Amino acid sequence: MAGQVKRQEREILSDFDVQFKDIRNCLNDQLKTLDSRQESQQKLLEDFQELFKQLAEAESEYSKKLDKIYDSFHRRQSTHRVQRDYAGDGGVPSPVRCWNLLLENTRSQSKQHSSLGQMHQNNFANNLVHIREGLENVHRRSREMTVGVHDDLIRQLNELYSAIKSYHNSHRDCAEAGRKKKETEDEVRRIQNKNRKVDKRLEKQLDKNTDKFYEAELKAAKARNDYITTIGAVNSSLQKYFKEDVTNVIDCLDLGYIRLLKRNLMAKQSAEQQMHKMKSEELQRLELAIRNMHGSSDKELFLDANKNAFTLPELFDFHPHPGDQTHEMTAPYSFMSDMEQTYHRLNTKIDDLQLKVDESMREVNRGWEDDKSNSLEEEVVTHFQSLRERLVSSPSVAGGLNRTPSARRSGKHLQQETEFYYLSKYKEYLEKSNQLTRTKSKRDLLKTALGFDKAGVQHRRHIPDNKKTLSRRPHSVVNAKLFGGDLITYINASRRDIPLVVERCVEYITLYGLSHQGIFRTPGSQQDVDEYMRAFEKGRDVLYELGPKGDINLIASLLKKYFRDLPEPLFPLAMFDQFLDSTKIQQGQDRIPCLAQLVENLQKPVMVVMRYLFQFLKVLSQRSDETYMDSRNLATCLGPTLMWGPNAADALQYASNVNEVVETMILFQEDIFPKAEGNETEYSFISITEGKDGLDDIDEEKTDISAVANADYEGQSADQLSFKKGDEITLIKQIEGSLWEARMGEQKGIVPDSFMEYEEKEEQAKTPDETLEPPQLSPLERNSSTMRLVNDIDSTMQSALSSLDELSKLSSSTHHQPPPDLLRDTHPPLSRSRPASVPSRPASVGSPSTRSSKGPPPLIKPKPKRPIRPAPNSSFKPNPGFSIKTKTL
């Protein structure tokens, strides 16, 4: 199998080499063809120059010499390389057509005035020298620019070759890692089938092979994305070059050639028209040929004559590695945020490049389209008008056209500056447009992978790989202050190992913020932090409704706010100096025994909270390549929040030592903190991101609410229930703010909330400030089992019934007791033991001044309220086999 994979890789690389050589040969042929074209143009200009010189000499001999000139150039015409190149293609370039027509007109120009001979010699022929020099300079610069574009294409092809090699090597490593992982798993499975205990060494090997496999799989996914984006960029560059840049390069090569030659010939035509009114027919033919001189048509003829050199080659296709089933770009959660940032960065870059490309093109077009003057033609017309006037007054007087050398030099200098400006702008346009094409290609591929539509709206949300969302928490008010209150007092009152705000913030960041850059460094909105503080103080969990789009900086600030407001820091003030003394040990690893002893001396609730926090920070520090927050940066941001001394003025003096302590505890938290005992809560990345025993389903079954209809209602559709006033209805689940999914007898349907009366609704009506609260949230799936939940509910119900019996006995023993407080008395503490901070319930809730003389009230047998299951404080540790099998990228 491995030999077949290597053989396929070699075939793919061999095909790429063949395609690469074909493109390189094609680019070399282009340069040769363009050089040949320039030689033909130079030869043609030489012919024009020689023609004008001989015409000037022929003026002295008149018709006799003109016939001889015509014969010689007519024979030379068949030897032109340009005409040989275009022979049989149905057309020739416009300069060649003008050449042919001019040669035919030469026969009819047997008698010219001597002034015409001077004009041929001093103006037309000499101007062609300047044109040839300019054409040679333009060709040299344009050729350098073309070679630069070719080198860029070759560089991109080399990058594509490197991407292909990296892609196949990564997938080969991934396959090898998967093979080793499977072999280890088979060995473990064999031992387990024999009912033998798996060796720890084998378990460690399995963990190691699994980690290597997922690292190799992630590396292979990134290599595949690089391969695909590189292919897209190379294909876009090839398409743009062969469809757009080739024609633009040819335009650069023709810069000034057509325009100046056209002006020269127009001057010649004007001279002939002024001198020879009788030859209007020949001159009209020449004028038509000159007017039809266009570089675009010549360019099309040139491309048709050299199709092999300028035809777009075959584009590259993505060849997947054997066994790779993904043939397109993917956006795994592990680096989806980086892809989104890259997508937005490319959009910004595209906008900037587009502005530069448009500006460069406008400058080029404006510079050459607006220059329509022809000073040479104006000089010719002026000269012949003056000559005609002199001939009328004195036919024997002849004059020549004298152009000062300074004017010629200034015109040449201006022409060179214009050409240099045009070429520099065109070079800038080519560079920016090529970069724009590649960037758009990469942006479009990322856009498809991330699910953005044409309007830039992301309709397909890439959720985290764990596919787990934050679960609901019940509405729970604790008789202890959360923010600014004593940590141990709150833990005892809430019967939780971890304060609610700490646990929910950590769980939220674990689900959505482990890849957030600058977490704990960038503060959130203070106004929002205060709002969330008030909500948590009321027992509400406001983080559930945020979903994956919440502000991670805000959640991190809320967590820091809780620890910063503690009356005593998480690191007790009494042990501050002892923790600082640990920094006297130079090596961080050598501090472990000292810090472990200090942690062991902490109060148990404080140690549990500290262990939970540092387990989370250790996981967060391992994502520093994405968050840019390693253990040192986290210690710098959180050290002053978790640990401060008795004297606040010395905070800066001890800042570095505090940061060292926190950093060491993050790095070596597994060795510093003791293992959890019994039901102590621990931070578990797997339990948060992958879920456990399906407790959410149990919670859903327990959320049925008994309600009574307060009015008659006729269902408006088939899925709505109809009922009468006083009917008992069971509310199953709230669909929207004003609709419930309900059950009445054997019928199920939808009922409006306004027609229902139930206990929770009455309690909400009694508390106006909570009418806008978020929905009551169910508990998060934490480390507990189904049996423990059932036992908690059973014990709570037994305690409630015992309290009712006690109330009955009190009512029967006295005639002056007020009615029992059912809401209070039917809610005993949620565990069998009462914390010391909660006072016991008095035996009598009335007073002599308020006793009634009407006798005892009738005994009431209320229906016990559905108890709210307390958040379990046990810690469920998934076995290593479970964590290995369920680990995702």
PDB file of C-alpha atoms in Angstrom, residues 44 66 101 119 164 172 226 236 308 420-421 436 590 687-688 742 788 811 869:
ATOM      1  CA  LEU A  44      10.577  48.130 -41.211  1.00  0.00           C
ATOM      2  CA  LEU A  66      11.551  57.134 -58.762  1.00  0.00           C
ATOM      3  CA  LEU A 101       0.435  51.524 -50.434  1.00  0.00           C
ATOM      4  CA  MET A 119      11.553  67.570 -46.564  1.00  0.00           C
ATOM      5  CA  ILE A 164       2.482  19.849  -3.380  1.00  0.00           C
ATOM      6  CA  ARG A 172       1.955  10.585   4.449  1.00  0.00           C
ATOM      7  CA  ASP A 226      -2.143  25.830   1.357  1.00  0.00           C
ATOM      8  CA  SER A 236      -5.475  33.002 -11.631  1.00  0.00           C
ATOM      9  CA  ASN A 308       1.342  28.295 -29.948  1.00  0.00           C
ATOM     10  CA  PHE A 420       9.250  56.634 -19.216  1.00  0.00           C
ATOM     11  CA  TYR A 421       6.194  57.868 -17.302  1.00  0.00           C
ATOM     12  CA  LEU A 436      -5.085  41.851  -7.081  1.00  0.00           C
ATOM     13  CA  ASP A 590      12.256  23.314  41.845  1.00  0.00           C
ATOM     14  CA  SER A 687     -16.556  17.137  30.021  1.00  0.00           C
ATOM     15  CA  ILE A 688     -17.286  20.765  29.052  1.00  0.00           C
ATOM     16  CA  ALA A 742     -48.634  21.837  26.275  1.00  0.00           C
ATOM     17  CA  ARG A 788     -27.318  11.126  41.887  1.00  0.00           C
ATOM     18  CA  SER A 811     -51.660  23.685  63.749  1.00  0.00           C
ATOM     19  CA  ARG A 869     -32.130  20.366  41.664  1.00  0.00           C
TER      20      ARG A 869
END
